[in-house]
XYZ file of C-alpha atoms in Angstrom:
330
model
C -25.955 -31.006 39.494
C -26.656 -28.434 37.125
C -30.670 -27.901 36.057
C -31.010 -29.518 32.287
C -33.791 -28.451 29.672
C -35.867 -31.555 31.082
C -35.551 -29.885 34.791
C -37.052 -26.508 33.385
C -39.504 -28.293 30.977
C -41.052 -30.687 34.152
C -41.246 -27.829 36.270
C -43.002 -25.336 33.647
C -45.146 -28.256 32.449
C -44.183 -28.017 29.010
C -42.359 -29.535 26.282
C -38.567 -29.975 25.850
C -39.217 -28.409 22.436
C -41.420 -25.341 24.123
C -38.775 -24.640 26.269
C -35.422 -24.468 23.367
C -38.381 -22.042 20.909
C -38.624 -20.154 24.520
C -34.696 -19.543 24.658
C -34.520 -19.771 21.045
C -36.972 -16.349 20.933
C -39.565 -17.955 18.947
C -42.409 -15.292 18.345
C -44.974 -18.132 18.035
C -45.117 -19.086 21.764
C -47.424 -16.831 23.788
C -46.308 -14.558 26.777
C -48.034 -16.798 28.975
C -46.074 -19.629 28.542
C -43.208 -17.237 28.251
C -42.881 -16.499 31.496
C -43.623 -19.153 32.913
C -40.523 -21.099 31.008
C -37.833 -17.870 31.791
C -39.507 -18.373 36.310
C -39.224 -22.368 35.710
C -35.164 -20.614 34.971
C -34.850 -18.820 37.503
C -35.831 -20.834 40.179
C -33.057 -24.514 39.039
C -30.374 -21.805 38.440
C -30.343 -23.015 34.068
C -28.454 -21.532 31.643
C -28.718 -22.533 28.656
C -25.528 -24.587 26.664
C -24.586 -21.100 24.078
C -23.314 -23.988 21.229
C -26.390 -25.682 21.500
C -28.562 -22.080 21.257
C -25.879 -21.814 17.954
C -26.486 -24.880 16.720
C -30.879 -24.751 17.034
C -30.330 -21.255 15.435
C -28.626 -22.824 12.066
C -24.830 -21.147 13.526
C -22.258 -21.704 15.830
C -20.197 -18.389 15.714
C -17.097 -20.020 14.534
C -15.090 -20.241 11.921
C -12.334 -22.196 10.441
C -9.145 -21.247 9.527
C -7.888 -24.388 7.221
C -3.915 -24.206 6.551
C -0.485 -25.873 5.533
C 0.782 -26.204 10.300
C 3.165 -29.357 9.574
C 5.922 -28.384 11.310
C 8.816 -25.229 9.686
C 5.389 -23.586 7.766
C 5.964 -20.194 10.797
C 9.801 -20.004 9.022
C 8.763 -20.899 5.276
C 5.978 -18.646 5.132
C 6.718 -16.250 7.813
C 3.891 -13.923 6.991
C 1.336 -17.158 8.091
C 1.037 -16.312 11.503
C 0.244 -12.715 11.187
C -2.085 -12.715 8.743
C -3.867 -15.357 10.993
C -3.825 -13.178 13.937
C -5.411 -11.125 12.296
C -8.143 -12.895 11.093
C -8.547 -13.875 14.747
C -8.692 -10.782 16.194
C -11.156 -9.506 13.295
C -13.210 -12.595 13.993
C -13.272 -11.974 17.886
C -14.093 -8.188 18.086
C -16.912 -9.666 15.862
C -18.148 -12.348 18.546
C -16.872 -15.459 16.303
C -13.996 -18.134 17.821
C -11.347 -19.202 15.348
C -10.896 -22.940 14.907
C -7.317 -23.894 13.067
C -6.805 -26.911 10.999
C -4.049 -29.028 9.759
C -4.605 -30.169 6.171
C -1.459 -30.237 4.730
C -1.053 -33.725 4.875
C -4.256 -34.955 4.001
C -4.075 -37.635 1.039
C -8.290 -36.085 0.051
C -8.734 -33.102 2.323
C -11.831 -32.453 0.764
C -13.364 -34.878 2.726
C -12.422 -33.007 5.375
C -14.263 -29.928 4.530
C -17.426 -31.898 3.074
C -17.677 -33.011 6.925
C -17.229 -29.537 8.166
C -20.000 -28.685 5.811
C -22.543 -31.333 6.599
C -21.594 -31.588 10.592
C -21.668 -27.551 10.096
C -19.248 -27.216 12.942
C -18.388 -24.048 11.492
C -19.815 -21.252 10.017
C -17.628 -20.174 7.423
C -14.237 -21.223 6.756
C -10.675 -19.338 5.861
C -8.708 -20.885 4.068
C -4.850 -19.779 2.696
C -4.185 -20.155 -0.799
C -0.618 -22.961 0.340
C -3.813 -25.390 0.481
C -6.540 -24.738 -2.295
C -6.953 -26.426 -5.408
C -9.057 -27.262 -8.440
C -10.918 -29.945 -6.227
C -11.438 -28.268 -3.179
C -12.323 -24.999 -4.673
C -15.761 -27.385 -6.755
C -16.232 -29.151 -3.299
C -17.100 -25.019 -1.804
C -18.611 -23.656 -4.504
C -21.055 -26.740 -5.527
C -22.197 -26.375 -1.270
C -22.404 -22.452 -1.241
C -20.692 -22.719 1.910
C -19.258 -19.367 3.179
C -15.513 -18.964 2.174
C -12.572 -16.427 1.715
C -9.190 -18.359 0.114
C -6.535 -15.486 1.074
C -4.545 -15.799 -2.053
C -5.510 -15.698 -5.913
C -5.977 -19.195 -6.853
C -3.471 -19.569 -9.623
C -6.716 -21.678 -11.488
C -10.221 -20.630 -13.083
C -12.875 -20.398 -10.149
C -16.060 -19.084 -8.393
C -14.366 -19.384 -5.226
C -14.208 -15.576 -3.003
C -10.805 -14.184 -2.055
C -8.747 -11.483 -0.750
C -5.307 -10.767 -1.688
C -1.791 -8.093 -1.397
C -1.557 -7.158 -5.094
C 2.304 -7.248 -5.970
C 1.866 -5.540 -9.329
C 1.504 -2.293 -7.451
C 4.309 -3.792 -5.524
C 6.057 -3.704 -8.432
C 5.296 -0.248 -9.336
C 5.983 1.153 -6.354
C 10.122 -0.436 -5.793
C 10.373 1.176 -9.170
C 9.050 4.793 -8.141
C 10.805 4.973 -5.338
C 13.546 5.081 -7.504
C 13.026 7.197 -9.800
C 12.203 9.718 -6.429
C 15.950 8.423 -5.494
C 17.492 8.895 -8.898
C 18.628 5.192 -8.514
C 18.094 4.226 -12.497
C 19.129 2.444 -14.023
C 18.845 -1.201 -11.837
C 19.038 -5.029 -11.571
C 16.150 -6.984 -10.066
C 17.171 -10.219 -8.678
C 13.928 -11.805 -9.161
C 13.013 -15.817 -8.338
C 12.110 -18.455 -10.650
C 10.208 -17.926 -13.693
C 7.591 -19.552 -12.548
C 6.480 -17.979 -8.845
C 2.966 -15.946 -9.472
C 4.777 -13.080 -6.538
C 7.781 -13.129 -8.975
C 6.815 -12.035 -12.031
C 4.026 -9.902 -10.533
C 6.401 -7.840 -8.426
C 8.504 -8.078 -12.091
C 5.778 -6.692 -14.183
C 4.591 -3.834 -12.071
C 7.992 -2.531 -11.893
C 8.913 -2.631 -15.902
C 5.163 -0.704 -16.233
C 6.136 1.831 -13.726
C 9.666 2.326 -15.300
C 7.935 2.133 -19.479
C 5.871 4.705 -17.819
C 7.915 7.517 -16.995
C 10.081 6.846 -19.972
C 12.715 4.122 -18.294
C 13.578 1.176 -19.683
C 14.378 -2.571 -17.758
C 16.395 -4.757 -19.993
C 16.181 -7.946 -20.017
C 20.195 -7.902 -19.835
C 18.979 -6.791 -16.080
C 16.658 -9.176 -14.668
C 18.121 -12.699 -13.419
C 16.070 -15.467 -12.705
C 16.760 -17.751 -9.996
C 16.143 -20.766 -7.810
C 14.899 -17.893 -5.036
C 18.203 -19.083 -2.798
C 20.713 -17.065 -1.034
C 23.787 -18.472 -2.547
C 22.717 -18.340 -5.780
C 21.584 -14.184 -5.104
C 24.591 -13.576 -3.907
C 26.454 -14.789 -6.826
C 24.297 -13.345 -9.428
C 24.438 -9.834 -7.304
C 28.617 -10.087 -7.525
C 27.995 -10.655 -11.050
C 26.219 -7.616 -11.374
C 28.618 -5.617 -9.456
C 31.478 -6.895 -11.828
C 29.649 -4.452 -15.109
C 31.924 -2.271 -16.323
C 29.057 0.427 -15.329
C 27.462 -0.789 -11.424
C 23.967 -0.155 -11.118
C 22.690 2.405 -9.357
C 20.028 0.101 -7.182
C 19.759 -3.042 -6.619
C 15.857 -4.577 -6.320
C 15.576 -8.349 -5.020
C 12.351 -9.920 -4.868
C 12.301 -11.313 -1.153
C 14.162 -11.742 2.022
C 15.597 -14.830 1.094
C 17.843 -13.394 -1.870
C 18.452 -10.676 -0.110
C 20.479 -12.088 2.671
C 22.790 -13.177 -0.839
C 22.760 -9.165 -2.611
C 23.526 -8.126 1.369
C 26.374 -10.215 1.452
C 27.848 -8.775 -2.121
C 27.385 -6.015 -1.223
C 29.751 -5.989 1.779
C 32.329 -7.626 -0.298
C 32.385 -4.084 -2.070
C 34.141 -0.829 -1.015
C 32.182 1.331 2.104
C 32.716 4.244 -0.566
C 30.660 1.715 -4.049
C 28.040 -0.074 -1.308
C 26.626 3.341 -0.444
C 26.718 4.533 -4.421
C 23.775 1.892 -4.636
C 20.484 1.579 -3.802
C 19.264 -1.387 -2.034
C 16.134 -2.611 -1.618
C 13.752 -5.565 -1.404
C 10.296 -6.394 -0.861
C 8.152 -7.700 2.770
C 9.934 -6.910 5.689
C 10.232 -10.623 7.609
C 11.832 -12.688 7.767
C 15.346 -10.995 7.597
C 15.477 -7.505 6.355
C 16.341 -6.219 10.368
C 18.975 -7.649 10.569
C 20.647 -7.828 6.955
C 24.296 -5.503 6.554
C 23.403 -3.322 4.715
C 19.739 -2.826 5.364
C 17.815 -2.549 2.344
C 14.750 -0.278 2.015
C 11.618 -2.634 1.781
C 8.241 -2.214 0.339
C 5.988 -3.766 2.506
C 2.579 -5.006 3.557
C 0.618 -5.073 6.397
C -0.448 -8.941 5.903
C -1.962 -8.353 9.725
C -4.252 -5.813 8.037
C -4.924 -7.898 5.503
C -5.841 -10.818 8.072
C -8.066 -8.076 9.751
C -9.573 -7.803 6.475
C -10.244 -11.484 5.460
C -12.113 -11.592 9.316
C -14.820 -8.945 8.173
C -15.308 -9.992 4.751
C -16.104 -13.789 5.641
C -18.268 -12.391 8.402
C -20.022 -9.979 5.683
C -20.502 -13.554 3.496
C -21.166 -15.629 6.058
C -24.504 -13.056 6.424
C -24.472 -12.954 2.843
C -23.255 -16.392 1.161
C -24.139 -14.965 -2.522
C -22.093 -12.393 -2.405
C -19.084 -12.602 -4.690
C -15.615 -11.413 -3.104
C -12.887 -11.057 -5.491
C -10.093 -7.816 -4.519
C -6.964 -6.922 -3.817
C -6.835 -4.678 -0.523
C -4.250 -3.299 1.505
C -1.644 -1.013 -0.237
C 2.237 -1.089 0.182
C 4.832 1.047 1.813
C 8.424 2.463 2.081
C 10.226 1.249 5.264
């Protein structure tokens, strides 16, 4: 039978609390007592439970990752898994474990988070932006619990967060078209209320304006983010008397519709048009024609989130609100 802390205490002639203090390296215990306890532990083959030791020290070396993990989430949000892998890798390198938790179907997710804090089941929480709300934010901030939100919350808050700079991605797209001399261009956006789409459009406009170009309102089409509407919109742009030199779609789904419309052009005409979209996943590698891509390394983003939550755990008063990871052209 495996030796227990009670067996070690009996063998060493000390209390159980003294054994616990020795195992946790308390400096108030005499060297003689430390050696007696260590000898007893060696004799009995006692190995302290790592989780129990961490709990006694006030930490678990565990971080909980809260997200929307319902069926189909990986297809609706293809970056989710890459980010998650980056966070896990970063935590593992620093001796931390990561626990996944789905709160997408809970009526009161704040209760789950409150239990995590009260039970000390984790040293910190990483929260995917899809499941953050004002109530959850208030709970975390009020308890001053170490956390990092992936994505800039769209409400006033005192949360710590890391996000990609979507406006900068839009600027990179415009700069790329300027270098290719592929102007005028048209921009097929998502819904007007979509934050990411709007940020990318704003960055695109800003870069063009800074370089002496402009994007007319008639050159921007807002859609319901479906490939069908993108297809119809692209057809309308291509039927103009002057065909645009570039077609930019704000996301992969819109790129599917644009690619279908471009395939219906003659090779000569379609080859004259620069086709550009954002993010490599999930469709760009299988589209024909294949678009150029403004991509964000979301795995690296996850790595940085892992590093930041450890910094936050070690310094709970640290405020982290930053954009991370530069876009790249593929």
